[in-house]
PDB file of N, CA and C in Angstrom:
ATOM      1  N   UNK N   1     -29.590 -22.263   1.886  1.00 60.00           N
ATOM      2  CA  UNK N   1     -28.169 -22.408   2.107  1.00 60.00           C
ATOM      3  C   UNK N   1     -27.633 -21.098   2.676  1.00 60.00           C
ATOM      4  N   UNK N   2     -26.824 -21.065   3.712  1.00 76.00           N
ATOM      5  CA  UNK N   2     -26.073 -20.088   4.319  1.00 76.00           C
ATOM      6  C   UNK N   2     -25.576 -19.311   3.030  1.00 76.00           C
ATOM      7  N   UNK N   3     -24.722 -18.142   3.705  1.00 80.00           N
ATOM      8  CA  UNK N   3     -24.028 -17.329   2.720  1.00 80.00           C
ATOM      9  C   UNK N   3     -22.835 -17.924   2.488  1.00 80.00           C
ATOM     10  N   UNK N   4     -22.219 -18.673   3.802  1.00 76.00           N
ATOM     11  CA  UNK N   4     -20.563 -18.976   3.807  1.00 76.00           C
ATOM     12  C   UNK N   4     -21.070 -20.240   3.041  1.00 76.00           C
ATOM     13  N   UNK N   5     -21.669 -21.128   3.349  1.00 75.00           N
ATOM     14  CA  UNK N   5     -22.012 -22.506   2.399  1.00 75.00           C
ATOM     15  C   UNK N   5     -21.566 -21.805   0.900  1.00 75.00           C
ATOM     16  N   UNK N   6     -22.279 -20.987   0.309  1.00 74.00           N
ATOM     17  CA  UNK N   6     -22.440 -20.332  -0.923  1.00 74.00           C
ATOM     18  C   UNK N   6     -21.289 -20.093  -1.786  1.00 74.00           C
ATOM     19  N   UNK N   7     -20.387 -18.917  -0.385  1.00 71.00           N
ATOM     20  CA  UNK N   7     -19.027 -18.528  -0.427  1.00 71.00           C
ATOM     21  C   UNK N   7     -18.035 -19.718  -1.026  1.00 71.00           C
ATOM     22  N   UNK N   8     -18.221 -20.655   0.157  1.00 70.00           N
ATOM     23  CA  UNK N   8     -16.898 -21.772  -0.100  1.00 70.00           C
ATOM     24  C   UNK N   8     -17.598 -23.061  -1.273  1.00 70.00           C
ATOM     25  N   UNK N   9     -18.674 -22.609  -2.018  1.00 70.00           N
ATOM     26  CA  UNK N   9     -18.847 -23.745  -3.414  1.00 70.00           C
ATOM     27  C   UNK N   9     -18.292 -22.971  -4.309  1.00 70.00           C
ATOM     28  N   UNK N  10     -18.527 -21.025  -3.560  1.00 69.00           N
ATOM     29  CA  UNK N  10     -17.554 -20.590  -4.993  1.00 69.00           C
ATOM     30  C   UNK N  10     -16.343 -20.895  -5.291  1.00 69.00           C
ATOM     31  N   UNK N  11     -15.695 -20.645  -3.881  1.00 66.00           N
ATOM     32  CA  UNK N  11     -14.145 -21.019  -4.051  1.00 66.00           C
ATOM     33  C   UNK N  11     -13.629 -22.653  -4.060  1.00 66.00           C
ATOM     34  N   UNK N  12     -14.480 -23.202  -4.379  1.00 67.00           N
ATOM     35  CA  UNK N  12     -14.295 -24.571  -3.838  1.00 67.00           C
ATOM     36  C   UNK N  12     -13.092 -24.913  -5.201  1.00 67.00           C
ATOM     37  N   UNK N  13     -12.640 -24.400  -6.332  1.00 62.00           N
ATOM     38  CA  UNK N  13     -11.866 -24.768  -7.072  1.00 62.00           C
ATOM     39  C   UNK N  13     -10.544 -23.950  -7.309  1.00 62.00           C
ATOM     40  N   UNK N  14     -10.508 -22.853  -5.761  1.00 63.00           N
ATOM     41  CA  UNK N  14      -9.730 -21.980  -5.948  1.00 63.00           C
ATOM     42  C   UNK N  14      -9.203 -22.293  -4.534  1.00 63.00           C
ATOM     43  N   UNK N  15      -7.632 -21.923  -4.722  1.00 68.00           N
ATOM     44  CA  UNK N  15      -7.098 -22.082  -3.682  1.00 68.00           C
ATOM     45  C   UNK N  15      -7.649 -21.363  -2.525  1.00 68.00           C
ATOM     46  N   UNK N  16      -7.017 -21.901  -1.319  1.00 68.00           N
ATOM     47  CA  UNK N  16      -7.553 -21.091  -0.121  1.00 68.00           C
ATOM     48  C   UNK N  16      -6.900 -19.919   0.256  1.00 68.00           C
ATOM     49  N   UNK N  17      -5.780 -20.152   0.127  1.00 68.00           N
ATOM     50  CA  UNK N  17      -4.811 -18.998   0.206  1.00 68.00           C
ATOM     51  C   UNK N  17      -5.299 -17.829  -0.476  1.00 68.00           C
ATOM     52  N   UNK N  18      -5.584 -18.070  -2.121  1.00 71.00           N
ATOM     53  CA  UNK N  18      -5.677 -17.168  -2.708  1.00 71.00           C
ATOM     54  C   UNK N  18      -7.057 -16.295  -2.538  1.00 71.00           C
ATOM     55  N   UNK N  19      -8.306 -17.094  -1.801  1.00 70.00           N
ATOM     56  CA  UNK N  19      -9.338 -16.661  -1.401  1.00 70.00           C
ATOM     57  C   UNK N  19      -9.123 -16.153  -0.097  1.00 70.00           C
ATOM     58  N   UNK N  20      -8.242 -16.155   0.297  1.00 75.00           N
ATOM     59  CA  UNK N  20      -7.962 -15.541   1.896  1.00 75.00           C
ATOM     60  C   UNK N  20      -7.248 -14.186   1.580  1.00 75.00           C
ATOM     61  N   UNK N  21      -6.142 -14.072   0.182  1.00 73.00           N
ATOM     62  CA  UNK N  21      -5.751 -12.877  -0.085  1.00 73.00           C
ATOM     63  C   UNK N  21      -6.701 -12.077  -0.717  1.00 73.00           C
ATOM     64  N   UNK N  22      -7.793 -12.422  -1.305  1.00 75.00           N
ATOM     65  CA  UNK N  22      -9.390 -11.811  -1.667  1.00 75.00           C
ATOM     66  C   UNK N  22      -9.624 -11.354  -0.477  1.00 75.00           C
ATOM     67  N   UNK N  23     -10.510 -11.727   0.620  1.00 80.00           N
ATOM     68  CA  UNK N  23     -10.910 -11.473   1.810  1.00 80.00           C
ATOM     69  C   UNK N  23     -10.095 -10.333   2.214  1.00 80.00           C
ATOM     70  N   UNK N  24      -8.906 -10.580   2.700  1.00 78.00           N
ATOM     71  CA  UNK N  24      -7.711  -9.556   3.349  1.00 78.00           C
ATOM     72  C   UNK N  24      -7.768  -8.595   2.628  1.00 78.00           C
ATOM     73  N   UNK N  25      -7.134  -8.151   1.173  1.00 78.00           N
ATOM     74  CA  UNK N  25      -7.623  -7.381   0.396  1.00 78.00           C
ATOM     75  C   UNK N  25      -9.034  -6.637   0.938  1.00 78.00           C
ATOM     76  N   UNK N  26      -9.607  -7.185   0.529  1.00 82.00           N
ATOM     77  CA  UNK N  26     -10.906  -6.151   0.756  1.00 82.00           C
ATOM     78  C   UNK N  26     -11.341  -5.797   2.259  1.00 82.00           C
ATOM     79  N   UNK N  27     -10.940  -6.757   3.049  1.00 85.00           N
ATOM     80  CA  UNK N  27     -11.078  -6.139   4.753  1.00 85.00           C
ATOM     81  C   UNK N  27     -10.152  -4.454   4.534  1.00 85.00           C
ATOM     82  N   UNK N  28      -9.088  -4.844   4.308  1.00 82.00           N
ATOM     83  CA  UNK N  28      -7.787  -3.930   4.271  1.00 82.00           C
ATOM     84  C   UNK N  28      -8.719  -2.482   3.655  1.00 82.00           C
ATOM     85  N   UNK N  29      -9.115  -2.636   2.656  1.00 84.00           N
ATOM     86  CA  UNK N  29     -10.242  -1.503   1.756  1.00 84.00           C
ATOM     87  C   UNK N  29     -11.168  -1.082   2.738  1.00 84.00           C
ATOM     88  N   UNK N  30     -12.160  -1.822   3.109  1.00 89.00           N
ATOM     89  CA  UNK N  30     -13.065  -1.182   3.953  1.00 89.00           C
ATOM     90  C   UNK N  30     -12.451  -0.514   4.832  1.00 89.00           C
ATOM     91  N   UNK N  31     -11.697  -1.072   5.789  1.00 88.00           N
ATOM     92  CA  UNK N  31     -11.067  -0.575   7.064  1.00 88.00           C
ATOM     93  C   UNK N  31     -10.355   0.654   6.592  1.00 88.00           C
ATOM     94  N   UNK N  32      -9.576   0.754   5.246  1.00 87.00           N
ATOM     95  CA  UNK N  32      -9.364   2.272   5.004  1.00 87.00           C
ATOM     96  C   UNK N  32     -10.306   3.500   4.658  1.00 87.00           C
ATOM     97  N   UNK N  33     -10.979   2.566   4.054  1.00 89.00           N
ATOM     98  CA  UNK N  33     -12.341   3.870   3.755  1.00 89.00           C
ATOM     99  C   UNK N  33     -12.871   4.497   5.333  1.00 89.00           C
ATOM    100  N   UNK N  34     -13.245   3.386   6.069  1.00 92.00           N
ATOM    101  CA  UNK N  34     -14.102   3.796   7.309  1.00 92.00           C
ATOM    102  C   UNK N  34     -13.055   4.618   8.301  1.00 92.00           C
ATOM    103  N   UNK N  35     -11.715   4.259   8.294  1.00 90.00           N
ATOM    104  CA  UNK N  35     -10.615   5.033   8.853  1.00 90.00           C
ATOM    105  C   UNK N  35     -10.550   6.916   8.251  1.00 90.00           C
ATOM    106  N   UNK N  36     -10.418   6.966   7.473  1.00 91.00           N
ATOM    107  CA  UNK N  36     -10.587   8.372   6.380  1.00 91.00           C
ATOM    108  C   UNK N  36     -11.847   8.501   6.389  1.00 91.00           C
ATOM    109  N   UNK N  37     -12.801   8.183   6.218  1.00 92.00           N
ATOM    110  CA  UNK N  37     -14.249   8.886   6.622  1.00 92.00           C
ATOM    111  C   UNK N  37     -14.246   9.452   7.762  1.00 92.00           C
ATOM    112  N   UNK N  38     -13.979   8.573   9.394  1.00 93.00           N
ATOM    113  CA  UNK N  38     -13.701   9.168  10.070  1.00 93.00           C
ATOM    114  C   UNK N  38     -13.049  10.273  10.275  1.00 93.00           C
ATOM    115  N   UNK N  39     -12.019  10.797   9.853  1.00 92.00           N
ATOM    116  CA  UNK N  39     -10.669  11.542   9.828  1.00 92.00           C
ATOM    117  C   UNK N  39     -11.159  12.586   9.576  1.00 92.00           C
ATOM    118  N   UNK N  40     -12.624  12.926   8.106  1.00 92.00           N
ATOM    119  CA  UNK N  40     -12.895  13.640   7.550  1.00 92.00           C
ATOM    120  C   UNK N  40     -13.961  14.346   7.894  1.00 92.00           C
ATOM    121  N   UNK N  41     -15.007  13.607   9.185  1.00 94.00           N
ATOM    122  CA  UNK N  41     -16.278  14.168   9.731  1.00 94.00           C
ATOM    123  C   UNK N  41     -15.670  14.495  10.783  1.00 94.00           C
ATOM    124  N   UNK N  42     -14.593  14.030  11.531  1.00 94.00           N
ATOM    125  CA  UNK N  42     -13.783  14.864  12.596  1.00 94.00           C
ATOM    126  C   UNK N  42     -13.240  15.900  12.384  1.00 94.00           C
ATOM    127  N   UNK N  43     -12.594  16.251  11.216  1.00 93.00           N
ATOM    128  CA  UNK N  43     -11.701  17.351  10.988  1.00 93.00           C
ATOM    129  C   UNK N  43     -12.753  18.578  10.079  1.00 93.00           C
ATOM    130  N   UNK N  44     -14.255  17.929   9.802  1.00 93.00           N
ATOM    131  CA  UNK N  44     -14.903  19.042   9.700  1.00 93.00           C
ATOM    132  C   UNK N  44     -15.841  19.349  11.116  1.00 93.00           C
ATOM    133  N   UNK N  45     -16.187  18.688  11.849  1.00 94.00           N
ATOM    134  CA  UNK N  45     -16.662  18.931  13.025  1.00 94.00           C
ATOM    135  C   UNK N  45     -15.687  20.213  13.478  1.00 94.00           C
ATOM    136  N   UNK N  46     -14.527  19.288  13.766  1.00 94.00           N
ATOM    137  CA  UNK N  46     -13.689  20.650  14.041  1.00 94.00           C
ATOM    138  C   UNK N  46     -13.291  22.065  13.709  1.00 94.00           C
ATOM    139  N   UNK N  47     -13.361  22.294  12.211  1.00 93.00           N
ATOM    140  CA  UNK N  47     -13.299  23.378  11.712  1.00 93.00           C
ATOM    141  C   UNK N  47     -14.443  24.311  11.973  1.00 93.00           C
ATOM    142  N   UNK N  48     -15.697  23.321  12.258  1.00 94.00           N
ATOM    143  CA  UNK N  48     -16.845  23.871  12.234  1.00 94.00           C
ATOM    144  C   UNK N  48     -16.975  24.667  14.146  1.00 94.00           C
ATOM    145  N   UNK N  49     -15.977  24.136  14.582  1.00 94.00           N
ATOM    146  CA  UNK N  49     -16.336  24.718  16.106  1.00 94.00           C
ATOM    147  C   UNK N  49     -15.281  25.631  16.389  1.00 94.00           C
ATOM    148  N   UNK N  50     -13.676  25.633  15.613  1.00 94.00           N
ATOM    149  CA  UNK N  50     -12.588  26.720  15.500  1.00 94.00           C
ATOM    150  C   UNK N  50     -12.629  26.869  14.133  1.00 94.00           C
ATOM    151  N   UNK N  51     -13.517  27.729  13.372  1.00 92.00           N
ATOM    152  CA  UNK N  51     -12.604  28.258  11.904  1.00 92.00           C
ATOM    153  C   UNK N  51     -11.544  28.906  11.866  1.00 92.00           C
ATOM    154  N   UNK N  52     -10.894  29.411  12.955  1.00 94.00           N
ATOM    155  CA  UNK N  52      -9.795  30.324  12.547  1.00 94.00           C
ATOM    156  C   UNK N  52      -8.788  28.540  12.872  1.00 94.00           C
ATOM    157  N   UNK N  53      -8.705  27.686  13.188  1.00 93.00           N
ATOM    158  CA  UNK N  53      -7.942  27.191  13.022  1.00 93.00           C
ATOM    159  C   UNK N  53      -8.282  25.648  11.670  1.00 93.00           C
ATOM    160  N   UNK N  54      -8.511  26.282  11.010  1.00 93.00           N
ATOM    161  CA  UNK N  54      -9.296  25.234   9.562  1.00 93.00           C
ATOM    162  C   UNK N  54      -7.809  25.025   9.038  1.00 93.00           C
ATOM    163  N   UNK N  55      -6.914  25.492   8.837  1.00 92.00           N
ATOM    164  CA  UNK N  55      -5.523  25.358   8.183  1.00 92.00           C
ATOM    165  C   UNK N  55      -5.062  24.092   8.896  1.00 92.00           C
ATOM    166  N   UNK N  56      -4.595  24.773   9.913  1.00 93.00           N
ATOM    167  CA  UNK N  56      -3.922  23.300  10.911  1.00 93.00           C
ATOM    168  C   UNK N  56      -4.615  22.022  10.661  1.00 93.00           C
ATOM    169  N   UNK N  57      -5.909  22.238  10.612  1.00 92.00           N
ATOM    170  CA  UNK N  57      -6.566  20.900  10.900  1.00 92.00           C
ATOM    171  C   UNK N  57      -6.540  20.063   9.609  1.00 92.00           C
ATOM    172  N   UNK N  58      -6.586  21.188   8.267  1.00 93.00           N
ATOM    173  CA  UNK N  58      -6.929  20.219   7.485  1.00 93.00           C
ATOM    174  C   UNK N  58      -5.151  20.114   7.118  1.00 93.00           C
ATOM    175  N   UNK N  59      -4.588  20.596   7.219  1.00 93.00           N
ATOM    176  CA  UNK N  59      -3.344  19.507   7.120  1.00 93.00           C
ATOM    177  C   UNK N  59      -3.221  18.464   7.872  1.00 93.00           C
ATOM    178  N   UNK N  60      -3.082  18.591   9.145  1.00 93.00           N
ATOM    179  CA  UNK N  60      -3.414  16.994   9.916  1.00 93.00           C
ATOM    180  C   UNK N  60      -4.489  16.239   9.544  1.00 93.00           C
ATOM    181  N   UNK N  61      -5.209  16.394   8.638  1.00 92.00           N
ATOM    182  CA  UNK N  61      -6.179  15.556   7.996  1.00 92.00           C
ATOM    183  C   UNK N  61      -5.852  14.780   7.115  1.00 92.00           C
ATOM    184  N   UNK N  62      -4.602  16.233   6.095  1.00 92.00           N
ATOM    185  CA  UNK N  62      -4.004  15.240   5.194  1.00 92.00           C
ATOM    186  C   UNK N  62      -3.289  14.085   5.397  1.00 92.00           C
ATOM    187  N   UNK N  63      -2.286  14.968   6.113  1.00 93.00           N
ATOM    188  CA  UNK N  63      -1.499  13.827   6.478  1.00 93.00           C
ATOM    189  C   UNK N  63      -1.756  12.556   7.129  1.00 93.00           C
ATOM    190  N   UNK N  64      -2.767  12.471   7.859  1.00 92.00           N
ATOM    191  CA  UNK N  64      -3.700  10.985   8.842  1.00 92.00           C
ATOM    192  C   UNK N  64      -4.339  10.464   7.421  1.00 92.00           C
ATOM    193  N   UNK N  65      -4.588  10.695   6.251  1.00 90.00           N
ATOM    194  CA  UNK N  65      -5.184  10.161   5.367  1.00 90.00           C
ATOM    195  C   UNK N  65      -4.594   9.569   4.680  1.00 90.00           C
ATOM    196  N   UNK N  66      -2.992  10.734   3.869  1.00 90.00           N
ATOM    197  CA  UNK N  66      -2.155   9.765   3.286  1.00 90.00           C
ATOM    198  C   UNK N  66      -1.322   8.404   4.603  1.00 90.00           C
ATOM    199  N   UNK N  67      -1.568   8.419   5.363  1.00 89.00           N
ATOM    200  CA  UNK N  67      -0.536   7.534   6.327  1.00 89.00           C
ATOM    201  C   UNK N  67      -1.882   6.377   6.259  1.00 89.00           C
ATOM    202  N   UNK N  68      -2.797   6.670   6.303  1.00 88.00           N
ATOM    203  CA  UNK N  68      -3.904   5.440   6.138  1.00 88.00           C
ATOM    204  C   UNK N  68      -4.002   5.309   4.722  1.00 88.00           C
ATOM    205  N   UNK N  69      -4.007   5.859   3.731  1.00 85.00           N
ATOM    206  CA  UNK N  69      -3.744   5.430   2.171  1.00 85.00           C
ATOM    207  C   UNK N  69      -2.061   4.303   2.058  1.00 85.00           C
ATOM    208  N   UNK N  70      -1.478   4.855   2.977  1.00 83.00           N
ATOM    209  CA  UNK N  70      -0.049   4.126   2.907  1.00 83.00           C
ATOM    210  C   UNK N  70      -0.017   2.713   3.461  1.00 83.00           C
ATOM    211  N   UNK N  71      -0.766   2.437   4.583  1.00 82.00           N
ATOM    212  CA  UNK N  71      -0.978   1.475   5.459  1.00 82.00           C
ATOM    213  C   UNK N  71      -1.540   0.311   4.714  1.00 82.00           C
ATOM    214  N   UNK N  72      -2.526   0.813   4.165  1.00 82.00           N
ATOM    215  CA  UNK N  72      -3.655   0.352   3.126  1.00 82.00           C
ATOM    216  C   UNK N  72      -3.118  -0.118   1.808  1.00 82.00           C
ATOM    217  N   UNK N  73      -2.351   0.039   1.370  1.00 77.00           N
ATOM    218  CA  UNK N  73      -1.421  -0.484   0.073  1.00 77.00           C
ATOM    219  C   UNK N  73      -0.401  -1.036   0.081  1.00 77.00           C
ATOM    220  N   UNK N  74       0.106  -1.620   1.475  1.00 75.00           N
ATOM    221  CA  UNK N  74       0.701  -1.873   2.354  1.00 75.00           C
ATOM    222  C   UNK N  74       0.790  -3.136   2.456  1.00 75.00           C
ATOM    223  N   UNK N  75      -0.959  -3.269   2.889  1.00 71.00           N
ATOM    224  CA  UNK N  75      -1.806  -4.703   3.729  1.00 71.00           C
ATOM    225  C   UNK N  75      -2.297  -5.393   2.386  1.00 71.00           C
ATOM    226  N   UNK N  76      -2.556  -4.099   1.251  1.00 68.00           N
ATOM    227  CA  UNK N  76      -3.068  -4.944  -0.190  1.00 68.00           C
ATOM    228  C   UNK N  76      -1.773  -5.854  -0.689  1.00 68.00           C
ATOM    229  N   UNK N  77      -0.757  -4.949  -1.166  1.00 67.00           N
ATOM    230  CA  UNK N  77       0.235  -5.601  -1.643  1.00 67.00           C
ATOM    231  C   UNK N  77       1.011  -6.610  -0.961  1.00 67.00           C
ATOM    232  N   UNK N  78       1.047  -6.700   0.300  1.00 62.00           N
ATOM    233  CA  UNK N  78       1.348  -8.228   1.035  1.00 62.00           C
ATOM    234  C   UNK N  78       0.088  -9.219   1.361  1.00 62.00           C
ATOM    235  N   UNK N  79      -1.153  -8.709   1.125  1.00 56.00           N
ATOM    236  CA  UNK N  79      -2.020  -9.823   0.748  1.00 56.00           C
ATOM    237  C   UNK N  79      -1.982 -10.301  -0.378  1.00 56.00           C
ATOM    238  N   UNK N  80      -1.609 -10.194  -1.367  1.00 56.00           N
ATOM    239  CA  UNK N  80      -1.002 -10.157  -2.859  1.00 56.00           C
ATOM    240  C   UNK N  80      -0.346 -10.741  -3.226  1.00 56.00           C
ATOM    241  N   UNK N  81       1.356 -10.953  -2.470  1.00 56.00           N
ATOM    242  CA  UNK N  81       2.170 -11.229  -2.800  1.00 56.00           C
ATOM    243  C   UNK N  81       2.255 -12.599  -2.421  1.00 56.00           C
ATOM    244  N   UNK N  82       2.769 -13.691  -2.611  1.00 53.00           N
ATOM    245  CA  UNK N  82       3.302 -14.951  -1.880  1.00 53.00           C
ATOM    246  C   UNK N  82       4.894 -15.493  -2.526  1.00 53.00           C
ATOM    247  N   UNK N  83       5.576 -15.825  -1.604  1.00 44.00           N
ATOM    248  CA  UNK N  83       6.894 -16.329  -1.153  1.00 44.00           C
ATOM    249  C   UNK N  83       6.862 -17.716  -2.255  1.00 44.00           C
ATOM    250  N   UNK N  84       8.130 -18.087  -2.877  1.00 44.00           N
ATOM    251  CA  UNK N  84       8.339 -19.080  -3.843  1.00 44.00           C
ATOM    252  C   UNK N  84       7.733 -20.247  -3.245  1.00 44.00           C
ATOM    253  N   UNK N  85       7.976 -20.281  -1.889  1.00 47.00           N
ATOM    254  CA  UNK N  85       6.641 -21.825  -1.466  1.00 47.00           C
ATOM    255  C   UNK N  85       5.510 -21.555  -1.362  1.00 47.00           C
ATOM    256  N   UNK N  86       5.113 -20.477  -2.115  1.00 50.00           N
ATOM    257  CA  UNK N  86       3.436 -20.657  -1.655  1.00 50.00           C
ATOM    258  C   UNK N  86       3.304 -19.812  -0.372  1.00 50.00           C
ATOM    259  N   UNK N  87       3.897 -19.887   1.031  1.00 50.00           N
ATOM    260  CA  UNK N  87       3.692 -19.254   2.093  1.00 50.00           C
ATOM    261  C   UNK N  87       3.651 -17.399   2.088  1.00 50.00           C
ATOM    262  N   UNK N  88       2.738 -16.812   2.539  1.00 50.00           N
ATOM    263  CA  UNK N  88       2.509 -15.579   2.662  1.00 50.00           C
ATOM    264  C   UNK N  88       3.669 -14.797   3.273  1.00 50.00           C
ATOM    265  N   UNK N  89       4.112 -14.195   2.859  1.00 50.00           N
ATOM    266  CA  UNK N  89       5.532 -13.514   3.668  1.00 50.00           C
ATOM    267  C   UNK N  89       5.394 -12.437   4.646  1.00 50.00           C
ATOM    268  N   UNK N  90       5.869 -12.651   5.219  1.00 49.00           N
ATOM    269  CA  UNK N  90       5.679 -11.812   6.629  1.00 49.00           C
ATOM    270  C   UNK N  90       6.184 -10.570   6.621  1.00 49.00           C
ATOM    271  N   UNK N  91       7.247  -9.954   6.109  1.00 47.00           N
ATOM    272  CA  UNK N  91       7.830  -8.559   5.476  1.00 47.00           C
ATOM    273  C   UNK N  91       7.912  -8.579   3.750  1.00 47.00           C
ATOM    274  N   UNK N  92       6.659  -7.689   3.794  1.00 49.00           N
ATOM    275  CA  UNK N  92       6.360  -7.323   1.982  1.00 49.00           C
ATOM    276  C   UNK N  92       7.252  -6.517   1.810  1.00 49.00           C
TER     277      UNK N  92
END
C-alpha cells in the first residue's frame, strides 16, 4: 500500500479540514526551519569572509529570523483557527 493510501485510512475518521490544518501546520514548520538555517550558514559564511563586519551581519540575521519566526506563527495560528462555519478564514 502507498504511503498516501496509509495517510488517508488514518484520517479516514477525521475531518479533512482538520487534516489539512495538520499538513499546513507542519509545511509552515519545515519551511521555517529551512528558511533560518539558511539565514544562519549565510550570515556565517559571511562573517567568515568580513569579520570586521560580524556585528552588522549578525543583527540582520536576527532580525530575518525573528520576521520568519513571526511569519511562521502566523501560518500556524490561521491553520488552526476556523470561522463559526467551519470555513478557514482568510485574515487570522
Amino acid at each position: 500500500m502507498s504511503t498516501l493510501g496509509i495517510i488517508l485510512l488514518a484520517i479516514e475518521g477525521v475531518a479533512i479540514s482538520k487534516a489539512a490544518a495538520g499538513f499546513g501546520a507542519a509545511f509552515a514548520a519545515f519551511a521555517a526551519a529551512m528558511g533560518i538555517s539558511k539565514i544562519g550558514t549565510a550570515a556565517m559564511e559571511s562573517i567568515a569572509r568580513q569579520p570586521e563586519a560580524a556585528g552588522d551581519i549578525r543583527s540582520n540575521m536576527i532580525v530575518a529570523a525573528a520576521l520568519i519566526e513571526g511569519f511562521f506563527h502566523d501560518a500556524r495560528g490561521c491553520s488552526n483557527n476556523k470561522g463559526a462555519t467551519g470555513d478557514f478564514r482568510i485574515f487570522c
